[in-house]
mmCIF file of C-alpha atoms (C1' of nucleotides) in Angstrom:
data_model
loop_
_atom_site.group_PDB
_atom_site.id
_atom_site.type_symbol
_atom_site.label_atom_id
_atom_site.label_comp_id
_atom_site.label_asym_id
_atom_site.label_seq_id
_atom_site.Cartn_x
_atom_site.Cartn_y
_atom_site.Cartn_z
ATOM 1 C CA UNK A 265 27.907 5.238 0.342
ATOM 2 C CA UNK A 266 25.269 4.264 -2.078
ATOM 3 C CA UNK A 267 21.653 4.068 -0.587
ATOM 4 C CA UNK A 268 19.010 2.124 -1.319
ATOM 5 C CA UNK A 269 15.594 3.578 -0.976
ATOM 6 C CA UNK A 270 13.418 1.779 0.115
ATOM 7 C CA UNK A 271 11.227 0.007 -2.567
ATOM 8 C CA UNK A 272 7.325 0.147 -2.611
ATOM 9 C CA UNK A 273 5.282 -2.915 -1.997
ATOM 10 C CA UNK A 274 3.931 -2.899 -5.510
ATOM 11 C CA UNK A 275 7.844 -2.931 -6.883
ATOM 12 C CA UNK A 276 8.880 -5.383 -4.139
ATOM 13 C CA UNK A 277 6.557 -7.901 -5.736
ATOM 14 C CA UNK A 278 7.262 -7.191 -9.093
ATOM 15 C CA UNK A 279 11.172 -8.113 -8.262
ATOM 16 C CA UNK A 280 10.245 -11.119 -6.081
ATOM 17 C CA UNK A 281 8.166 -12.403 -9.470
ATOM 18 C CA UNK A 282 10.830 -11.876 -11.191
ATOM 19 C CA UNK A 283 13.018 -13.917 -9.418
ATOM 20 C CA UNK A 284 10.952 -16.761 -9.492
ATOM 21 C CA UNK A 285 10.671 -16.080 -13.121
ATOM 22 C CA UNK A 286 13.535 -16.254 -13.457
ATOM 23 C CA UNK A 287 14.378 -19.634 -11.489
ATOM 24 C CA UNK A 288 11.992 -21.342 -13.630
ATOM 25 C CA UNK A 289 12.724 -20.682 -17.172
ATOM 26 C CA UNK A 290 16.575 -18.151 -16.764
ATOM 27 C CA UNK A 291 14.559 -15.484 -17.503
ATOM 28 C CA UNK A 292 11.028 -13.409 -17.133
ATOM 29 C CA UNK A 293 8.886 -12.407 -19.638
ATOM 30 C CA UNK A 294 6.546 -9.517 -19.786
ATOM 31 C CA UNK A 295 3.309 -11.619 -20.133
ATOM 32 C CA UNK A 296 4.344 -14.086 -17.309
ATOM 33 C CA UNK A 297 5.176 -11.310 -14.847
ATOM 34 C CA UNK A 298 1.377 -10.114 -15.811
ATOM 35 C CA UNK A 299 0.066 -12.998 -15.578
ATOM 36 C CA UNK A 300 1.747 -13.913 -12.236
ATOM 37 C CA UNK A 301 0.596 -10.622 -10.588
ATOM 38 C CA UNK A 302 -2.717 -9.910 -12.042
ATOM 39 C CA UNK A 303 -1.960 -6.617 -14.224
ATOM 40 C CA UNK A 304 -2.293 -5.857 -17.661
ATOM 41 C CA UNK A 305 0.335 -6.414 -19.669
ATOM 42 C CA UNK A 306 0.625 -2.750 -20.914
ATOM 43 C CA UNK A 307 1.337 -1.764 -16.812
ATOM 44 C CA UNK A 308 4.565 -4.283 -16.685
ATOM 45 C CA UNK A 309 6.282 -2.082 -19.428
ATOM 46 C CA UNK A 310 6.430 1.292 -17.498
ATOM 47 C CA UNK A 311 7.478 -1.005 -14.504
ATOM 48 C CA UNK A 312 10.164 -2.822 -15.889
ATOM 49 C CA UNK A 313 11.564 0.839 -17.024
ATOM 50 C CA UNK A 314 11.502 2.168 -13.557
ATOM 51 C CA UNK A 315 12.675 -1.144 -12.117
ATOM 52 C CA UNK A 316 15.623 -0.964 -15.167
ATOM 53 C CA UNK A 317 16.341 2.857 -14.254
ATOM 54 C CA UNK A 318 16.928 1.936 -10.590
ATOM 55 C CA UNK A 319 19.358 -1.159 -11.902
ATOM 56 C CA UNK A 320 17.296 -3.619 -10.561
ATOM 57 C CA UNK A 321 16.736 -5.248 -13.649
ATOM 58 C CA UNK A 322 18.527 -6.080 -17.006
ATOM 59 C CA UNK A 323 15.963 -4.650 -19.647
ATOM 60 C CA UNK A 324 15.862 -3.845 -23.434
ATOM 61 C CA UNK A 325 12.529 -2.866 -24.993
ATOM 62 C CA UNK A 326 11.284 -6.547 -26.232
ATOM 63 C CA UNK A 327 13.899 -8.154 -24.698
ATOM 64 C CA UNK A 328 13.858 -10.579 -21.863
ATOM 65 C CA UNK A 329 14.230 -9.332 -17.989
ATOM 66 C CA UNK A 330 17.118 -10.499 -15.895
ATOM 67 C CA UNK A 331 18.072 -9.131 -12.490
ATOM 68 C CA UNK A 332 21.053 -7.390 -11.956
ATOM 69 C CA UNK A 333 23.311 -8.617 -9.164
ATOM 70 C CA UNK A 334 21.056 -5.785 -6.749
ATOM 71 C CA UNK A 335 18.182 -6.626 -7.774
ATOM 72 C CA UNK A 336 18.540 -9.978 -7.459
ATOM 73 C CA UNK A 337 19.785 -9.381 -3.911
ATOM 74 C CA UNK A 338 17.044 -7.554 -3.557
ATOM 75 C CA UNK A 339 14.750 -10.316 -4.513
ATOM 76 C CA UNK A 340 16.137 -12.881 -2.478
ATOM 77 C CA UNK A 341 15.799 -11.448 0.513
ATOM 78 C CA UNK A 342 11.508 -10.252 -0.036
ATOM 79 C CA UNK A 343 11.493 -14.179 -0.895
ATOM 80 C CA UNK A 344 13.040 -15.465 2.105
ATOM 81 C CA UNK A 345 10.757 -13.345 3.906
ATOM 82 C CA UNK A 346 7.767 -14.563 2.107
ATOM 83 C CA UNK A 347 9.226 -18.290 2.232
ATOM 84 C CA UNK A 348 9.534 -18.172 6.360
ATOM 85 C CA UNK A 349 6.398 -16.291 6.909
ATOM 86 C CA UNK A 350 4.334 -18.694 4.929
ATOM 87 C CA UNK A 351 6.017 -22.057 6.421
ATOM 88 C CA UNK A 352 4.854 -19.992 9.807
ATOM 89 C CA UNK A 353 1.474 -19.193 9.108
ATOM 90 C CA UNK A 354 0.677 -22.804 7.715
ATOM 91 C CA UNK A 355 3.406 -24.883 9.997
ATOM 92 C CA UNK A 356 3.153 -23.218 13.086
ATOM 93 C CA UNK A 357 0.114 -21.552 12.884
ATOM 94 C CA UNK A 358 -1.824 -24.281 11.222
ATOM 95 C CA UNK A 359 -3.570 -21.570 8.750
ATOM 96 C CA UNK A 360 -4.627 -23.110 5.144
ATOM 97 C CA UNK A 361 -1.947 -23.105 2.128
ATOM 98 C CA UNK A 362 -3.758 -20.460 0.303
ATOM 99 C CA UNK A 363 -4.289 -17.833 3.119
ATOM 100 C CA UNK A 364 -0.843 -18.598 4.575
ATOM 101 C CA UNK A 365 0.737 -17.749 1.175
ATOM 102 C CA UNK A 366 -1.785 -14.435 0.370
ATOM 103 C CA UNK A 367 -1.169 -13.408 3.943
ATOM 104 C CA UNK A 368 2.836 -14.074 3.680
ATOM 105 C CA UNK A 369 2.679 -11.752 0.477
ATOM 106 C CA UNK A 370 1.526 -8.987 2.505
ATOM 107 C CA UNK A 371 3.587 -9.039 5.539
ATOM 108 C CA UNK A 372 6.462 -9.714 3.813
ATOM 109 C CA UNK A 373 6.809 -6.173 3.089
ATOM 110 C CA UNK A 374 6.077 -5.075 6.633
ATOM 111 C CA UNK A 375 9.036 -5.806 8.587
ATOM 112 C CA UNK A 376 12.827 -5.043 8.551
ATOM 113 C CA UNK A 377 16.251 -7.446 8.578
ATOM 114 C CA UNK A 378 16.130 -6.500 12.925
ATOM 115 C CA UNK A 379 12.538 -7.669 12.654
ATOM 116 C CA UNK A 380 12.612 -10.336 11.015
ATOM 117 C CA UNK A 381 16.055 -12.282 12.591
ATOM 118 C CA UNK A 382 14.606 -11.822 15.911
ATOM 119 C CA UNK A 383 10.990 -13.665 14.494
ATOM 120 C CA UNK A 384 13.338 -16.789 12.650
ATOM 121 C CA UNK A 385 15.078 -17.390 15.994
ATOM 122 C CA UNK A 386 12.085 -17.256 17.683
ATOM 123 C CA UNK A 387 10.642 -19.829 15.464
ATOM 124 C CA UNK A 388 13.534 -22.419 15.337
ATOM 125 C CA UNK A 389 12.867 -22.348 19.453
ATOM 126 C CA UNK A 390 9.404 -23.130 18.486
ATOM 127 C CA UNK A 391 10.769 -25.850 16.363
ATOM 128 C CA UNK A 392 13.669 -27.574 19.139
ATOM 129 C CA UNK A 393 10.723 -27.805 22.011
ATOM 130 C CA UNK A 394 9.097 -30.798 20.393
ATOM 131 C CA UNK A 395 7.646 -31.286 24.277
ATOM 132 C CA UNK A 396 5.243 -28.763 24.363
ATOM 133 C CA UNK A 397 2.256 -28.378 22.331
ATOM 134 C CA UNK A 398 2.633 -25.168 20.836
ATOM 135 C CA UNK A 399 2.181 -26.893 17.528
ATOM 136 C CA UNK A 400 -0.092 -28.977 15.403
ATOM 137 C CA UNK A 401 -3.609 -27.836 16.345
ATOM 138 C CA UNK A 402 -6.753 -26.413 15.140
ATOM 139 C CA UNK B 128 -26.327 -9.008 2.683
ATOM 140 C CA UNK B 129 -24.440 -5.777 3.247
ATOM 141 C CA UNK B 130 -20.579 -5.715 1.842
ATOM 142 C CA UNK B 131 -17.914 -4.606 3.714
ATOM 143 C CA UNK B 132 -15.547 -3.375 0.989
ATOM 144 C CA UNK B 133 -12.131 -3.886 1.968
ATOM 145 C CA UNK B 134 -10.244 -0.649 3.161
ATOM 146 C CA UNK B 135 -7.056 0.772 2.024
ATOM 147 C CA UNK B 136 -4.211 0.639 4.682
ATOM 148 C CA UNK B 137 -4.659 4.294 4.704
ATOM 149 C CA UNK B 138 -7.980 4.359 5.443
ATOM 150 C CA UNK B 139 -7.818 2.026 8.265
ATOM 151 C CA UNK B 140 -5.028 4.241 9.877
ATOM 152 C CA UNK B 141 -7.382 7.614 9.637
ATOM 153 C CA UNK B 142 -10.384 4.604 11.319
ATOM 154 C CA UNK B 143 -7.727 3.901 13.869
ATOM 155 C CA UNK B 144 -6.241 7.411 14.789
ATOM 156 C CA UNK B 145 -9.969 8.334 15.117
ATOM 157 C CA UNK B 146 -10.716 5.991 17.560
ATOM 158 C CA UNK B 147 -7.497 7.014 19.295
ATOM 159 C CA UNK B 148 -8.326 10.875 19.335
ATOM 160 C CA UNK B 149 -12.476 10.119 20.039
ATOM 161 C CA UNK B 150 -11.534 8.241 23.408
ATOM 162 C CA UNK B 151 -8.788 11.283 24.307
ATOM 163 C CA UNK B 152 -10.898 13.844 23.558
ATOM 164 C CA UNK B 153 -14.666 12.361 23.076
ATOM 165 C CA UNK B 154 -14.454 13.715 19.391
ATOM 166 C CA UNK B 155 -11.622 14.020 16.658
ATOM 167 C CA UNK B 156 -10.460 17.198 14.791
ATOM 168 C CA UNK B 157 -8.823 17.736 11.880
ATOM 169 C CA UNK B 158 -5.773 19.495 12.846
ATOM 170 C CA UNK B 159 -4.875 16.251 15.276
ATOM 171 C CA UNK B 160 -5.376 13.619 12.834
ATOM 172 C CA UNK B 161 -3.127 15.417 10.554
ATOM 173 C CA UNK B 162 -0.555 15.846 13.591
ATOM 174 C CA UNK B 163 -0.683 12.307 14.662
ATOM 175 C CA UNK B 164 -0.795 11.051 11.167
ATOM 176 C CA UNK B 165 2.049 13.179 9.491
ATOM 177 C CA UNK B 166 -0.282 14.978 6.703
ATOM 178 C CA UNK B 167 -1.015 18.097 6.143
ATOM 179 C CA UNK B 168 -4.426 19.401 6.904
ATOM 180 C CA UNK B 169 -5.491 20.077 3.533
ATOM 181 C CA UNK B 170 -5.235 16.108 3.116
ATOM 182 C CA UNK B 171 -7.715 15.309 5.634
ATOM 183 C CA UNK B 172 -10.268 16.996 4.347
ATOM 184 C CA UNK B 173 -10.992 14.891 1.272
ATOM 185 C CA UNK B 174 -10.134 11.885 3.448
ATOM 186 C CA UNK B 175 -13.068 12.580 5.693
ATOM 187 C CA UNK B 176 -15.229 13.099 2.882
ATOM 188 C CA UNK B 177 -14.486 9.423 1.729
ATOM 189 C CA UNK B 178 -14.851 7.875 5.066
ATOM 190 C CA UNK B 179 -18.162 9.577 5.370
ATOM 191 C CA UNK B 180 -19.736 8.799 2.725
ATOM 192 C CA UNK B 181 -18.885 5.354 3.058
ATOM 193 C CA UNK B 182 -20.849 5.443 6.332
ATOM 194 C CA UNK B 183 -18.060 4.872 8.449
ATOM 195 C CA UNK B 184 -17.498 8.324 10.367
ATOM 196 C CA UNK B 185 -20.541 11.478 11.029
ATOM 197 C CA UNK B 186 -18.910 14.214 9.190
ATOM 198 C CA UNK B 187 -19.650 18.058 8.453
ATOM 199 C CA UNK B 188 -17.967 20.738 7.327
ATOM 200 C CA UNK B 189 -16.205 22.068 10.131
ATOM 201 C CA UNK B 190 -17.972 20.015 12.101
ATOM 202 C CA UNK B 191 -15.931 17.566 14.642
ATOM 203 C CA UNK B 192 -15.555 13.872 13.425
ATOM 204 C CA UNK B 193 -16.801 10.754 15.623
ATOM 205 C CA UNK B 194 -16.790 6.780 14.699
ATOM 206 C CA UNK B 195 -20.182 5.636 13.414
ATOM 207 C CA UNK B 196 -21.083 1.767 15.125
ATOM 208 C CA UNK B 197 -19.175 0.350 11.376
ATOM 209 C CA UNK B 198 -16.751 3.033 11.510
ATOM 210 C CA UNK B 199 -15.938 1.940 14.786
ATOM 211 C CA UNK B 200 -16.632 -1.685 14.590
ATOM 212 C CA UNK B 201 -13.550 -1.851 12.030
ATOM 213 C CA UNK B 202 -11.172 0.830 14.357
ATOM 214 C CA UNK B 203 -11.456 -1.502 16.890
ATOM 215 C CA UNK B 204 -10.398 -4.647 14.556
ATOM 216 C CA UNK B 205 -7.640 -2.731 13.467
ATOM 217 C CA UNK B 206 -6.764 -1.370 16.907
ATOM 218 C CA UNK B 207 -7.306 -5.316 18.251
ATOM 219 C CA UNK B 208 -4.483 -6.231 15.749
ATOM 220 C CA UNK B 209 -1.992 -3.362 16.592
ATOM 221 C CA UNK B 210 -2.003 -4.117 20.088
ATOM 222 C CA UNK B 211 -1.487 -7.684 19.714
ATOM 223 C CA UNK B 212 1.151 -7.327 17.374
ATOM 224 C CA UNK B 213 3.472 -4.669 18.911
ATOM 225 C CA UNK B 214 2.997 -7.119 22.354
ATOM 226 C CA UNK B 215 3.931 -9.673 20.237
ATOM 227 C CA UNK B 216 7.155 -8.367 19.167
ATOM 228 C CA UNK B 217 8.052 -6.631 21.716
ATOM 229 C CA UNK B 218 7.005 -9.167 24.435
ATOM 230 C CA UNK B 219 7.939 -12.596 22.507
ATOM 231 C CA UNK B 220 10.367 -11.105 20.060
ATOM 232 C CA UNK B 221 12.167 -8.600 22.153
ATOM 233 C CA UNK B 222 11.878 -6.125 19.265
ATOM 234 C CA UNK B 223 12.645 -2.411 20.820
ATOM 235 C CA UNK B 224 9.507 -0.932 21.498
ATOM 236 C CA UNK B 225 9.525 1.444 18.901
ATOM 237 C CA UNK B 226 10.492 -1.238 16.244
ATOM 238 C CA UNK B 227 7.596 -3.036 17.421
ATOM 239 C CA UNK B 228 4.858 -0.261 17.245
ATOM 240 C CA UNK B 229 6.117 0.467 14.032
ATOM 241 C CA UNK B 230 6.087 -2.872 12.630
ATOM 242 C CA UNK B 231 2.690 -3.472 14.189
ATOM 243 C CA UNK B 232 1.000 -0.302 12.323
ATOM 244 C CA UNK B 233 1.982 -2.277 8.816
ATOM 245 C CA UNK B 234 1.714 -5.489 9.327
ATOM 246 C CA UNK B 235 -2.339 -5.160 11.094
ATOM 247 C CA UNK B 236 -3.270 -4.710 7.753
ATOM 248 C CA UNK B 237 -2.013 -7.673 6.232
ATOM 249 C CA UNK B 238 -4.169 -10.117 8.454
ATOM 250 C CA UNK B 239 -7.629 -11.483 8.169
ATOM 251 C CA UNK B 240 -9.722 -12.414 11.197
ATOM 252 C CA UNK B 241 -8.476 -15.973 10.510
ATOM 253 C CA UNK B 242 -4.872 -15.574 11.185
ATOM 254 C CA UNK B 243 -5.410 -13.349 13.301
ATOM 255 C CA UNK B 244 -7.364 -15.497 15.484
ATOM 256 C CA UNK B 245 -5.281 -18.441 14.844
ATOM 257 C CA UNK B 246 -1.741 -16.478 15.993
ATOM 258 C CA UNK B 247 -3.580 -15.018 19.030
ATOM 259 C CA UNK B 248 -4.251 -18.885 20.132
ATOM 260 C CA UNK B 249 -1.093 -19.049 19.569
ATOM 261 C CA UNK B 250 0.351 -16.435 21.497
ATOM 262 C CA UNK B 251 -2.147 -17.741 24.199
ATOM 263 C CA UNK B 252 -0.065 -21.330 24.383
ATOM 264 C CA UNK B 253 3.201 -19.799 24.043
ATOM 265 C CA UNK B 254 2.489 -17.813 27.288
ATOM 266 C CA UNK B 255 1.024 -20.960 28.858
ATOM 267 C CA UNK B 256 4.539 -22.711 28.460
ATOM 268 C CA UNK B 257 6.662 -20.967 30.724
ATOM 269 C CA UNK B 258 8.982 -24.252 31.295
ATOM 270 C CA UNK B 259 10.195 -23.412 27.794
ATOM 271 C CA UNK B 260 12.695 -20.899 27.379
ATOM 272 C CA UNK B 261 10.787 -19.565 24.398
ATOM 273 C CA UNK B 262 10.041 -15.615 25.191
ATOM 274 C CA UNK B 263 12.565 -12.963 27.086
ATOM 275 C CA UNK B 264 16.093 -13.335 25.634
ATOM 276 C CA UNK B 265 17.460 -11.289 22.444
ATOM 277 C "C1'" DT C 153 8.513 -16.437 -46.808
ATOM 278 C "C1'" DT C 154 4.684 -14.525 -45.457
ATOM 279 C "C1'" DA C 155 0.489 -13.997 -42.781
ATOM 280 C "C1'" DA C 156 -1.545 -14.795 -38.322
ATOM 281 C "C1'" DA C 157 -0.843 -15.088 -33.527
ATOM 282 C "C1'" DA C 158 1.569 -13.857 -29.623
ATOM 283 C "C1'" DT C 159 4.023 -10.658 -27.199
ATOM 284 C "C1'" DG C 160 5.488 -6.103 -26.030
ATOM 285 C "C1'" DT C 161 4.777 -1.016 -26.110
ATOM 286 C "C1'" DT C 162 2.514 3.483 -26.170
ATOM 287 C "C1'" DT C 163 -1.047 6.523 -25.157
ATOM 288 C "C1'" DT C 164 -4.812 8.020 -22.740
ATOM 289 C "C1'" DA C 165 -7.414 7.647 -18.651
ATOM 290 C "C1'" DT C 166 -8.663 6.588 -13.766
ATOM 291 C "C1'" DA C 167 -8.106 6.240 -8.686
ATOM 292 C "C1'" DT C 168 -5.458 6.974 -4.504
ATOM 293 C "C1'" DG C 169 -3.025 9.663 -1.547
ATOM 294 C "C1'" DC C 170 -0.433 13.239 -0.695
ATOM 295 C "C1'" DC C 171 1.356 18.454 -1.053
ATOM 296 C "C1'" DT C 172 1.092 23.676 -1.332
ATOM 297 C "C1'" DA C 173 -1.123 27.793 -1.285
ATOM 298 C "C1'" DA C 174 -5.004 30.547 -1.148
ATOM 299 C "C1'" DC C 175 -9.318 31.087 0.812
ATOM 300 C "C1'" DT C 176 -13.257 30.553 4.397
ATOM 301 C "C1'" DT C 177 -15.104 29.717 8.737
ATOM 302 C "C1'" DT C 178 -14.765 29.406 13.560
ATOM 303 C "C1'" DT C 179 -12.685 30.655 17.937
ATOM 304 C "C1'" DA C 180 -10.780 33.408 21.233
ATOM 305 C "C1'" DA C 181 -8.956 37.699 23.115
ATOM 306 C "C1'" DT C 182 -9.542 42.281 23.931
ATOM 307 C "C1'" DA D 118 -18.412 43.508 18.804
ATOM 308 C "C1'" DT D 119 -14.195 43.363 16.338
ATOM 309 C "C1'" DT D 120 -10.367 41.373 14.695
ATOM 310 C "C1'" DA D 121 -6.414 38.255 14.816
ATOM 311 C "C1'" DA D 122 -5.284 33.522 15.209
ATOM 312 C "C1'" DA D 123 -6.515 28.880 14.604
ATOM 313 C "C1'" DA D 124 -8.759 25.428 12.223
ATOM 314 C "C1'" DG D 125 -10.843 23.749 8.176
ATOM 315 C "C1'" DT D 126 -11.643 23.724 3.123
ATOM 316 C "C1'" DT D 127 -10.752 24.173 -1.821
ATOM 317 C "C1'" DA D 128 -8.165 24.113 -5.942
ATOM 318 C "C1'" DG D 129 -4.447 22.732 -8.560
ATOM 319 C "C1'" DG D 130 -0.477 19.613 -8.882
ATOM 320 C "C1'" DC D 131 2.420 15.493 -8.558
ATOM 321 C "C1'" DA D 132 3.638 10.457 -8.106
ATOM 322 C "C1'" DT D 133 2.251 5.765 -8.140
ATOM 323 C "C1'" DA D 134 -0.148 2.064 -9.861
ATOM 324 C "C1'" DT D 135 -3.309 0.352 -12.760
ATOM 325 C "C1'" DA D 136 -6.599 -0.346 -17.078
ATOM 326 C "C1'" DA D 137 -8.042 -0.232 -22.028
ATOM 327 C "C1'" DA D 138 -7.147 0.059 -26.532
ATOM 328 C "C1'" DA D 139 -4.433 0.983 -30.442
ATOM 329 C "C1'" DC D 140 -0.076 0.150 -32.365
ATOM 330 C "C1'" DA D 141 4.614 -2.220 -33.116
ATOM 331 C "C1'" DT D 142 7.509 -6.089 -33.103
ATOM 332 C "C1'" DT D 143 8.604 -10.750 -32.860
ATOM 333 C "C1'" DT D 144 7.546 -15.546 -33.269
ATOM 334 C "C1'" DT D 145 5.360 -19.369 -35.328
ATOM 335 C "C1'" DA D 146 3.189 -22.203 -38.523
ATOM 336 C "C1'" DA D 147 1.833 -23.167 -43.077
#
DNA sequence: TTAAAATGTTTTATATGCCTAACTTTTAAT
DNA sequence: ATTAAAAGTTAGGCATATAAAACATTTTAA
């Protein structure tokens, strides 16, 4: 049985950044992943090592950053967190773009699998009962 | 204009176990916010020293600990938050009660008055709409 | 092809938050 | 009043996450 310990918020982002790095140009670079998450670049390097010794990540010093088939897994499931709780926040709960997407960042590490299936059913039942008003207000 | 300096999620859970421990027992020790936080004493200490001198608790050295009005104006934002959000999932979402307490105690920091107010509104409508089938089934 | 710019890395340092263990103060029991 | 237990503090350490600045490598443009 391998495990996989749970990952800290900080490293959570760092492979969600990644993955969108990744989507946009096949594969993340240093800079961009400082740029994206506000850190120097000299902090990404001692990241992508941990990140690299956990095989999260495909790194070689100067080399580009992929994610490894766990990692990536990883990834995509912080994003479809992040994804759902934004389209909530703004959608549903009529919050602006920016604070739904800062918000979504934050709570995205805050809840597990259980958690969150139980919160996207809940939500497409929001979405099939057109004939209340539950939505679409200030 | 007097800042409010945004608080680490640690330091609103000392505000809020506080707050729990002043109303049980008028004032809050040491030893029991290290019991109901899981930390050792010795962490405490330096923790109350912090919170102090940022105004927010009356602290002396060996001295019991109580809220002052900012310390306990933000314990009860944070507290406001918990309780809303562990009803929420456990009410709406059906999320074991357990889940849903521990869920709540991360995810209270993530939210800013805004959303906050915005998803209790919500909360508000969704309880208004009994006809819908919305809340009470896993 | 070589020098400058861009990118990546290393080192040193800082802050947070926690631990352990030793020590001090307070409290409670006799 | 004395002393043992309980509670609180201090000191030293460790891990994480970040910054700044110097250094190394790679890329680019002339």
């Amino acid at each position: 049985m391998i495990k996989r310990p749970r990952l800290s918020e900080s490293l959570e982002d760092y492979l969600e950044t990644i993955l969108a790095l990744q989507r946009e140009n096949t594969v993340a670079r240093s800079k961009d992943i400082a740029q994206r998450l506000n850190i120097k670049r000299g902090s990404v390097t001692g990241i992508l090592k941990k990140l690299a010794n956990s095989d999260l990540i495909n790194y070689e010093p100067y080399g580009y950053v992929t994610l490894t088939p766990e990692g990536e897994k990883r990834a995509l499931e912080i994003e479809r967190r992040h994804v759902f709780l934004k389209d909530f926040l703004y959608r549903i709960l009529s919050v602006d773009e920016e604070t739904a997407d800062r918000t979504a960042c934050r709570m995205e590490h805050a809840m597990d699998n259980q958690v969150f299936d139980k919160f996207k059913a809940f939500v497409k039942k929001i979405d099939a009962c057109p004939h209340s008003d539950v939505q679409h207000d200030t």
